[in-house]
């Protein structure tokens, strides 16, 4: 696990405590579990060095045991020079099974690092680190040993421009053949989904157009053949737990705004591979600054139907996601502290986050709620709502909530599963995803599919005189997240992840991600169905 490797190398450099100075991390680096220090490598700009002495070190038994564990697990170190990342392995193993003595593999610790740096004018363009296998000591016997650590650096001129220096990591993270396969798989999924949705839309629009013509003609005999007009007095009836319903809409709109802002930063180059902690910092800032969006949307929608009680829905919009988020982070932080992992948040960071949420996010949430209620518009239903709701006829399983959730969740999930696998590999397998354009188009495809399926299934529901569509549209839209969490279980079973800490972090983070996606897609689903229902009932003569 990366946190452990960082901790081990961090402790190794702490052996030279008189020379190592801890770096002051940003908020995002702290949240990511990065604990950076300066190294004792002296890499001056355009100054070549050969076999420069780093230090002498007498390795004790417990230190050798740690290095053997790291080498056996293929751990590597990661450094930064002028914000450019570079990596190197700690050591190597050699299999001695051919000797037949049952001694097992031999472990060698690298003692020399070769740096190759490239510059253009007075700017660093690229730097590489290479652990030289010709300079290694055998630590298999686990006996104390004196080790001499050295390094070399060569500076070379290049014509590459400074603005293009990150292109190397984009190309290295996805080979040309893999990139083509990635694009082909994505385009193939898009074509299949577009063709399928095109057929569905064509059939749906033709059927709906015929319905509208017949209802507008005023022919009562024809009206009896269809069911969705007969529930016009119930479709705009507010559902139960309206405050919670509006809280979901407010939180989902806020999360959608955060996702759009992150994509915007990615397109402007602010978010890029190895931008340490930038995503975590952006998430914290956007979560605080977009709080009024949640309050405004929750109270403005609630205020269209009720004069009082909007405060409760604003409160729910503030805790629907942040509540589980804080509880989960507290649990993970407690585990990290007990194990001694670098993911444990310092007390000062926890205080800063709590104060920021208390004195910035909560007032902004309340301000948004007040503005939303003050500038609300009274909802004018196309038809009067009846006092008593119409009885819903008996339905088959495919027309009930579980059946519609299966349909509404499976199709969008099948369209994004390839990109979802790449995203999981990026987060959990350290394979860098550097194609934000594909990720953005996948997100757009997911939103479009969710909207279209929600509209189509709402029409089917109303056609059988089932007018309780409000909450069902929420469950239909969020069902994609349920499939995604099921996929995360499958991904975990196929990976080599193990251990209590790693398993807990994996499932907790995936729960938070899928829960956020549930709220966001549920909001999109309802908003799409809401516009559709208003349109069709405005288009007919309601008696």
XYZ file of C-alpha atoms in Angstrom:
543
model
C 0.000 0.000 0.000
C 1.383 3.391 -0.947
C 0.904 4.915 2.491
C 3.166 2.283 4.034
C 5.867 2.708 1.436
C 5.919 6.451 1.972
C 6.086 5.894 5.713
C 9.025 3.497 5.369
C 11.039 5.767 3.097
C 10.134 8.729 5.256
C 11.553 6.909 8.272
C 14.655 5.988 6.304
C 15.443 9.605 5.528
C 14.733 10.484 9.128
C 17.873 8.527 9.990
C 19.645 11.684 8.833
C 17.530 13.838 11.142
C 20.119 16.574 11.328
C 19.829 17.200 7.579
C 16.200 16.388 6.813
C 13.601 19.154 7.203
C 9.880 18.263 6.970
C 8.052 20.149 4.245
C 4.980 22.164 5.193
C 2.152 20.403 3.387
C -0.848 22.001 1.774
C -4.341 21.036 2.879
C -4.713 18.663 -0.059
C -1.391 16.930 0.650
C -2.407 16.378 4.266
C -5.773 14.931 3.197
C -4.001 12.621 0.741
C -1.686 11.334 3.454
C 1.449 12.869 1.886
C 4.173 13.674 4.429
C 6.983 15.190 2.409
C 10.500 16.071 3.547
C 13.503 17.412 1.706
C 16.099 14.769 0.840
C 19.846 14.928 1.323
C 20.435 14.802 -2.434
C 22.020 18.098 -3.499
C 20.884 18.544 -7.116
C 22.015 22.012 -8.152
C 20.776 23.304 -11.495
C 23.122 22.356 -14.395
C 25.785 20.994 -12.060
C 26.885 17.453 -12.990
C 28.005 15.078 -10.269
C 29.441 11.569 -10.429
C 29.415 9.104 -7.530
C 28.690 11.859 -5.060
C 28.651 10.652 -1.469
C 25.219 10.793 0.121
C 26.009 9.244 3.507
C 27.378 6.275 5.398
C 24.836 4.259 7.292
C 25.077 1.261 9.592
C 21.878 -0.704 9.047
C 20.561 -2.496 12.096
C 18.579 -5.712 12.109
C 15.128 -4.093 12.365
C 15.989 -1.634 9.590
C 17.136 -4.452 7.299
C 13.898 -6.330 8.020
C 11.884 -3.286 6.920
C 13.840 -3.013 3.694
C 13.404 -6.721 2.927
C 9.652 -6.323 3.431
C 9.616 -3.313 1.108
C 11.720 -5.019 -1.573
C 9.617 -8.165 -1.447
C 6.449 -6.073 -2.021
C 8.041 -4.076 -4.888
C 7.803 -0.801 -3.014
C 9.253 2.276 -4.657
C 10.092 5.797 -3.575
C 8.652 8.931 -5.148
C 10.365 12.304 -5.118
C 9.677 15.719 -6.613
C 12.103 18.119 -8.237
C 10.679 21.435 -9.412
C 7.222 19.830 -9.023
C 8.210 17.040 -11.426
C 7.751 13.508 -10.037
C 10.429 10.851 -10.231
C 10.492 7.284 -9.007
C 12.954 4.547 -8.181
C 12.902 1.078 -6.694
C 14.447 0.377 -3.303
C 16.039 -2.916 -4.231
C 15.686 -6.167 -6.116
C 15.277 -9.894 -5.520
C 17.012 -12.812 -7.188
C 15.538 -16.287 -7.162
C 17.978 -18.917 -5.913
C 15.656 -21.896 -6.275
C 17.870 -23.255 -9.050
C 20.553 -23.970 -6.442
C 18.340 -26.567 -4.803
C 19.406 -25.667 -1.278
C 16.017 -24.262 -0.264
C 17.551 -20.936 0.715
C 14.849 -18.858 -0.979
C 15.297 -15.552 -2.816
C 18.182 -13.165 -2.217
C 17.477 -9.523 -1.381
C 19.662 -6.652 -2.606
C 19.426 -3.024 -1.502
C 20.289 -0.396 -4.102
C 22.927 2.042 -2.884
C 23.288 4.325 -5.909
C 20.733 6.524 -7.682
C 21.420 7.949 -11.140
C 19.554 11.180 -11.975
C 19.153 12.377 -15.572
C 17.845 15.933 -15.874
C 16.906 17.947 -18.972
C 16.697 21.711 -19.215
C 15.773 24.419 -21.698
C 17.347 27.797 -20.987
C 16.897 28.330 -17.253
C 13.934 25.947 -16.804
C 13.831 22.280 -15.826
C 11.921 20.253 -18.420
C 12.340 16.665 -17.283
C 14.101 14.582 -14.643
C 14.441 10.847 -14.181
C 15.727 8.599 -11.399
C 17.366 5.227 -11.982
C 18.323 2.842 -9.183
C 21.546 1.280 -10.436
C 21.460 -2.542 -9.992
C 25.252 -2.631 -10.318
C 25.490 -0.847 -6.977
C 23.689 -3.096 -4.518
C 24.416 -4.863 -1.233
C 23.136 -8.255 -0.175
C 20.916 -7.996 2.896
C 19.498 -11.519 2.771
C 21.309 -12.699 5.902
C 19.713 -9.968 8.046
C 22.965 -9.033 9.709
C 24.142 -5.530 10.547
C 26.035 -3.989 7.672
C 27.779 -0.706 6.842
C 26.413 0.820 3.630
C 27.729 3.677 1.525
C 24.965 5.524 -0.361
C 25.930 7.567 -3.443
C 24.272 9.345 -6.348
C 25.089 10.918 -9.723
C 23.349 13.495 -11.872
C 23.753 14.436 -15.540
C 22.266 17.614 -16.990
C 21.338 17.616 -20.684
C 19.950 20.323 -22.935
C 16.623 19.780 -24.731
C 14.471 21.686 -27.194
C 11.226 20.790 -25.464
C 9.270 23.753 -24.179
C 8.397 24.316 -20.553
C 4.643 24.372 -21.241
C 4.821 20.841 -22.663
C 6.870 19.241 -19.923
C 3.878 17.375 -18.438
C 3.137 15.661 -21.770
C 5.645 12.967 -20.907
C 3.505 11.692 -18.074
C 0.387 11.648 -20.238
C 2.146 9.495 -22.816
C 3.858 7.257 -20.299
C 0.689 6.518 -18.381
C -1.185 5.196 -21.408
C 0.694 3.528 -24.262
C -0.349 4.235 -27.829
C -1.980 0.838 -28.326
C -3.775 1.048 -24.995
C -4.941 4.565 -25.844
C -6.430 3.356 -29.125
C -8.173 0.453 -27.377
C -9.483 2.871 -24.769
C -10.925 5.191 -27.439
C -12.323 2.292 -29.479
C -14.078 0.801 -26.439
C -15.523 4.169 -25.526
C -16.751 4.929 -29.064
C -18.204 1.425 -29.348
C -20.190 1.898 -26.145
C -21.409 5.310 -27.284
C -22.563 4.027 -30.677
C -24.479 1.101 -29.181
C -26.126 3.287 -26.554
C -26.999 6.033 -29.036
C -28.590 3.556 -31.442
C -30.564 1.921 -28.661
C -31.725 5.211 -27.193
C -32.561 6.505 -30.667
C -34.936 3.607 -31.250
C -36.511 4.067 -27.826
C -36.939 7.813 -28.314
C -38.467 7.325 -31.764
C -41.042 4.851 -30.469
C -41.688 6.902 -27.367
C -42.191 10.211 -29.188
C -44.466 8.655 -31.783
C -46.643 7.091 -29.086
C -46.719 10.295 -27.027
C -47.556 12.402 -30.086
C -50.536 10.175 -30.852
C -51.678 10.472 -27.240
C -51.528 14.264 -27.305
C -53.507 14.415 -30.556
C -56.244 12.174 -29.205
C -56.485 13.990 -25.879
C -56.596 17.377 -27.589
C -59.401 16.217 -29.875
C -61.741 15.835 -26.909
C -62.955 12.384 -27.992
C -63.947 10.761 -24.718
C -64.143 7.309 -26.254
C -60.520 7.560 -27.240
C -59.614 9.049 -23.876
C -60.745 5.876 -22.135
C -58.122 3.835 -23.959
C -55.271 5.643 -22.292
C -54.436 6.111 -18.642
C -52.012 8.950 -18.036
C -54.587 11.707 -18.521
C -56.851 10.224 -15.843
C -54.246 10.852 -13.125
C -53.889 14.560 -13.944
C -55.402 15.359 -10.573
C -52.740 13.349 -8.709
C -49.445 13.728 -10.554
C -48.685 17.104 -8.932
C -49.558 15.956 -5.443
C -46.582 16.497 -3.123
C -45.078 13.239 -1.875
C -44.557 12.254 1.734
C -41.406 13.502 3.510
C -41.285 16.576 1.299
C -38.542 18.223 3.373
C -36.240 15.232 2.841
C -37.151 15.174 -0.845
C -36.154 18.829 -1.285
C -32.998 18.240 0.761
C -31.950 15.585 -1.756
C -32.554 18.013 -4.626
C -30.462 20.692 -2.929
C -27.561 18.365 -2.123
C -27.650 16.735 -5.561
C -27.523 20.116 -7.288
C -24.548 21.137 -5.161
C -22.653 17.936 -5.987
C -23.394 18.380 -9.697
C -21.982 21.902 -9.497
C -18.810 20.608 -7.818
C -18.296 17.999 -10.556
C -18.695 20.642 -13.266
C -16.195 22.932 -11.527
C -13.646 20.099 -11.286
C -13.971 19.398 -15.008
C -13.526 23.102 -15.667
C -10.273 23.144 -13.692
C -9.079 20.046 -15.554
C -9.705 21.676 -18.938
C -7.776 24.774 -17.847
C -4.847 22.603 -16.757
C -5.145 23.280 -13.040
C -5.825 19.612 -12.312
C -3.252 17.334 -13.919
C -1.427 14.097 -13.028
C 0.797 14.443 -9.967
C -0.622 17.830 -8.965
C -0.148 16.991 -5.318
C -3.308 17.487 -3.289
C -4.930 19.852 -5.791
C -8.038 17.714 -6.214
C -8.503 17.273 -2.459
C -8.015 20.998 -1.857
C -10.473 21.838 -4.631
C -13.071 19.446 -3.220
C -12.872 21.037 0.223
C -13.064 24.594 -1.137
C -15.894 23.854 -3.559
C -17.867 21.979 -0.908
C -17.751 25.059 1.299
C -18.305 27.698 -1.380
C -21.180 25.871 -3.090
C -23.165 25.473 0.134
C -25.580 28.301 -0.813
C -26.500 26.374 -3.978
C -27.798 23.510 -1.837
C -29.789 25.806 0.423
C -31.195 27.859 -2.446
C -32.432 24.884 -4.489
C -33.907 23.089 -1.493
C -35.843 26.071 -0.115
C -36.932 27.474 -3.486
C -38.502 24.175 -4.571
C -40.064 23.562 -1.169
C -41.432 27.098 -1.107
C -43.378 26.525 -4.314
C -45.777 24.279 -2.395
C -45.570 25.297 1.287
C -45.357 28.591 3.125
C -43.634 27.257 6.249
C -41.155 24.526 7.097
C -38.446 25.436 4.579
C -35.844 25.627 7.352
C -35.974 21.848 7.811
C -35.267 21.083 4.165
C -32.324 23.521 4.185
C -30.947 21.785 7.268
C -31.329 18.383 5.622
C -29.565 19.585 2.484
C -26.625 20.560 4.701
C -26.275 17.203 6.460
C -27.480 14.628 3.910
C -23.969 14.218 2.525
C -21.708 16.053 4.957
C -23.096 14.018 7.874
C -22.102 10.569 6.498
C -18.904 12.158 5.172
C -17.765 13.392 8.597
C -18.740 10.132 10.301
C -16.842 8.064 7.732
C -13.763 10.286 7.866
C -13.785 10.129 11.673
C -13.836 6.334 11.479
C -10.999 6.204 8.936
C -8.947 8.738 10.870
C -9.346 6.706 14.066
C -8.101 3.600 12.249
C -5.166 5.540 10.777
C -4.153 6.920 14.167
C -4.311 3.484 15.807
C -2.124 1.959 13.081
C 0.198 4.946 12.758
C -0.437 5.540 9.043
C 0.301 8.833 7.331
C -3.370 9.162 6.356
C -4.123 10.194 9.940
C -5.100 13.873 9.888
C -3.235 16.162 12.282
C -5.329 17.767 14.995
C -4.741 21.224 13.525
C -6.112 20.180 10.124
C -9.241 18.751 11.748
C -9.797 22.002 13.650
C -9.356 24.084 10.473
C -11.894 21.990 8.546
C -14.447 22.110 11.370
C -14.052 25.873 11.780
C -14.333 26.448 8.020
C -17.511 24.395 7.836
C -18.989 26.003 10.952
C -18.234 29.643 10.217
C -18.296 29.656 6.407
C -20.282 26.731 4.983
C -23.196 26.831 7.446
C -23.782 30.621 7.136
C -23.574 30.305 3.336
C -26.068 27.423 3.446
C -28.480 29.494 5.537
C -28.017 32.497 3.252
C -28.815 30.382 0.197
C -31.896 28.992 1.927
C -33.172 32.476 2.789
C -32.604 33.720 -0.746
C -34.279 30.669 -2.240
C -37.366 31.063 -0.076
C -37.574 34.821 -0.628
C -37.313 34.597 -4.418
C -39.433 31.466 -4.790
C -42.213 31.334 -7.351
C -45.629 29.899 -6.617
C -46.213 26.688 -8.555
C -49.226 26.747 -10.845
C -50.258 23.184 -11.634
C -51.763 22.589 -15.097
C -54.683 20.883 -13.358
C -56.193 21.032 -9.905
C -55.058 18.410 -7.423
C -57.860 16.217 -6.103
C -58.531 15.923 -2.390
C -58.300 12.127 -2.323
C -55.628 10.339 -4.336
C -56.723 7.911 -7.009
C -56.259 4.238 -6.208
C -53.323 2.695 -8.028
C -54.135 -0.518 -9.954
C -52.201 -3.728 -9.443
C -48.858 -3.656 -11.288
C -46.445 -6.289 -12.543
C -42.970 -6.428 -11.000
C -41.378 -4.725 -14.008
C -43.576 -1.642 -13.475
C -42.822 -1.383 -9.771
C -39.863 0.403 -8.195
C -37.371 -2.541 -8.137
C -38.038 -3.428 -11.774
C -37.671 0.153 -12.971
C -34.506 0.599 -10.888
C -33.039 -2.442 -12.626
C -33.756 -1.004 -16.071
C -32.738 2.563 -15.220
C -29.497 1.469 -13.571
C -28.283 -1.322 -15.836
C -28.273 0.549 -19.149
C -26.252 3.607 -18.010
C -23.917 1.365 -16.020
C -23.196 -0.806 -19.059
C -22.303 2.357 -20.994
C -19.765 3.627 -18.455
C -18.324 0.394 -17.050
C -15.182 0.561 -19.233
C -14.366 4.079 -18.126
C -15.273 3.133 -14.574
C -12.642 0.393 -14.662
C -10.021 2.894 -15.839
C -10.990 5.290 -13.081
C -10.731 2.553 -10.453
C -7.319 1.584 -11.806
C -6.264 5.217 -11.486
C -7.391 5.596 -7.889
C -6.559 2.158 -6.494
C -3.912 0.698 -8.814
C -1.883 3.868 -9.414
C -2.371 3.812 -13.182
C -2.676 7.460 -14.117
C -5.702 8.454 -16.189
C -4.753 11.398 -18.379
C -7.705 11.534 -20.760
C -10.124 13.949 -19.078
C -11.917 14.424 -22.399
C -13.088 10.793 -22.368
C -14.009 11.072 -18.707
C -16.051 14.196 -19.398
C -17.856 12.654 -22.373
C -18.621 9.584 -20.277
C -20.104 11.829 -17.610
C -22.232 13.637 -20.198
C -23.371 10.285 -21.591
C -24.319 9.167 -18.090
C -26.360 12.326 -17.480
C -28.152 12.055 -20.836
C -28.992 8.379 -20.359
C -30.253 8.999 -16.838
C -32.490 11.827 -18.052
C -33.909 9.950 -21.022
C -34.577 6.769 -19.096
C -36.212 8.709 -16.286
C -38.548 10.450 -18.717
C -39.418 7.227 -20.533
C -40.059 5.234 -17.378
C -42.103 8.067 -15.896
C -44.323 8.017 -18.973
C -44.743 4.246 -18.676
C -45.597 4.630 -15.016
C -48.237 7.292 -15.653
C -49.672 5.298 -18.567
C -50.755 2.565 -16.150
C -52.332 5.208 -13.850
C -49.575 5.046 -11.239
C -49.228 8.678 -10.115
C -46.624 8.175 -7.365
C -43.690 9.073 -9.572
C -41.850 11.616 -7.418
C -39.864 9.300 -5.164
C -39.635 6.635 -7.843
C -37.784 9.044 -10.111
C -35.280 9.538 -7.278
C -34.696 5.803 -6.918
C -34.518 5.293 -10.680
C -31.826 7.904 -11.151
C -29.763 6.801 -8.167
C -29.887 3.124 -9.089
C -26.774 3.545 -11.263
C -24.767 4.203 -8.086
C -25.970 0.884 -6.645
C -24.606 -0.953 -9.675
C -21.341 0.965 -9.325
C -20.950 -0.074 -5.694
C -21.590 -3.658 -6.748
C -18.790 -3.263 -9.293
C -16.436 -1.972 -6.610
C -16.994 -5.224 -4.691
C -16.150 -7.151 -7.866
C -13.049 -4.993 -8.433
C -11.870 -5.636 -4.880
C -12.304 -9.394 -5.260
C -10.138 -9.361 -8.404
C -7.412 -7.137 -6.956
C -4.547 -8.016 -4.626
C -5.741 -5.640 -1.918
C -5.931 -7.120 1.548
C -5.724 -6.206 5.202
C -8.139 -4.464 7.501
C -6.950 -0.905 6.845
C -6.807 -1.171 3.074
C -10.187 -2.909 2.872
C -11.813 -0.357 5.160
C -10.445 2.585 3.200
C -11.465 1.030 -0.106
C -15.068 0.365 0.810
C -15.571 3.567 2.813
C -14.256 5.812 0.047
C -16.294 3.945 -2.548
C -19.387 4.275 -0.389
C -18.918 8.052 -0.214
C -18.339 8.252 -3.965
C -21.366 6.109 -4.871
C -23.571 7.910 -2.349
C -22.622 11.277 -3.858
C -23.367 9.911 -7.328
C -26.705 8.594 -6.087
C -27.788 12.036 -4.847
C -26.575 13.779 -7.990
C -28.180 11.403 -10.499
C -31.373 11.235 -8.449
C -31.642 15.013 -8.750
C -31.037 14.888 -12.502
C -33.629 12.134 -12.879
C -36.335 14.015 -11.008
C -35.654 17.349 -12.726
C -35.945 15.675 -16.143
C -39.191 13.922 -15.225
C -40.534 17.109 -13.636
C -40.068 19.084 -16.848
C -41.580 16.259 -18.892
C -44.671 15.884 -16.713
C -45.328 19.629 -16.762
C -44.970 19.669 -20.541
C -47.410 16.865 -21.346
C -50.111 18.081 -18.959
C -49.767 21.634 -20.228
C -50.246 20.290 -23.747
C -53.679 18.767 -23.175
C -57.009 20.172 -22.115
C -57.519 19.208 -18.486
C -61.121 18.769 -17.543
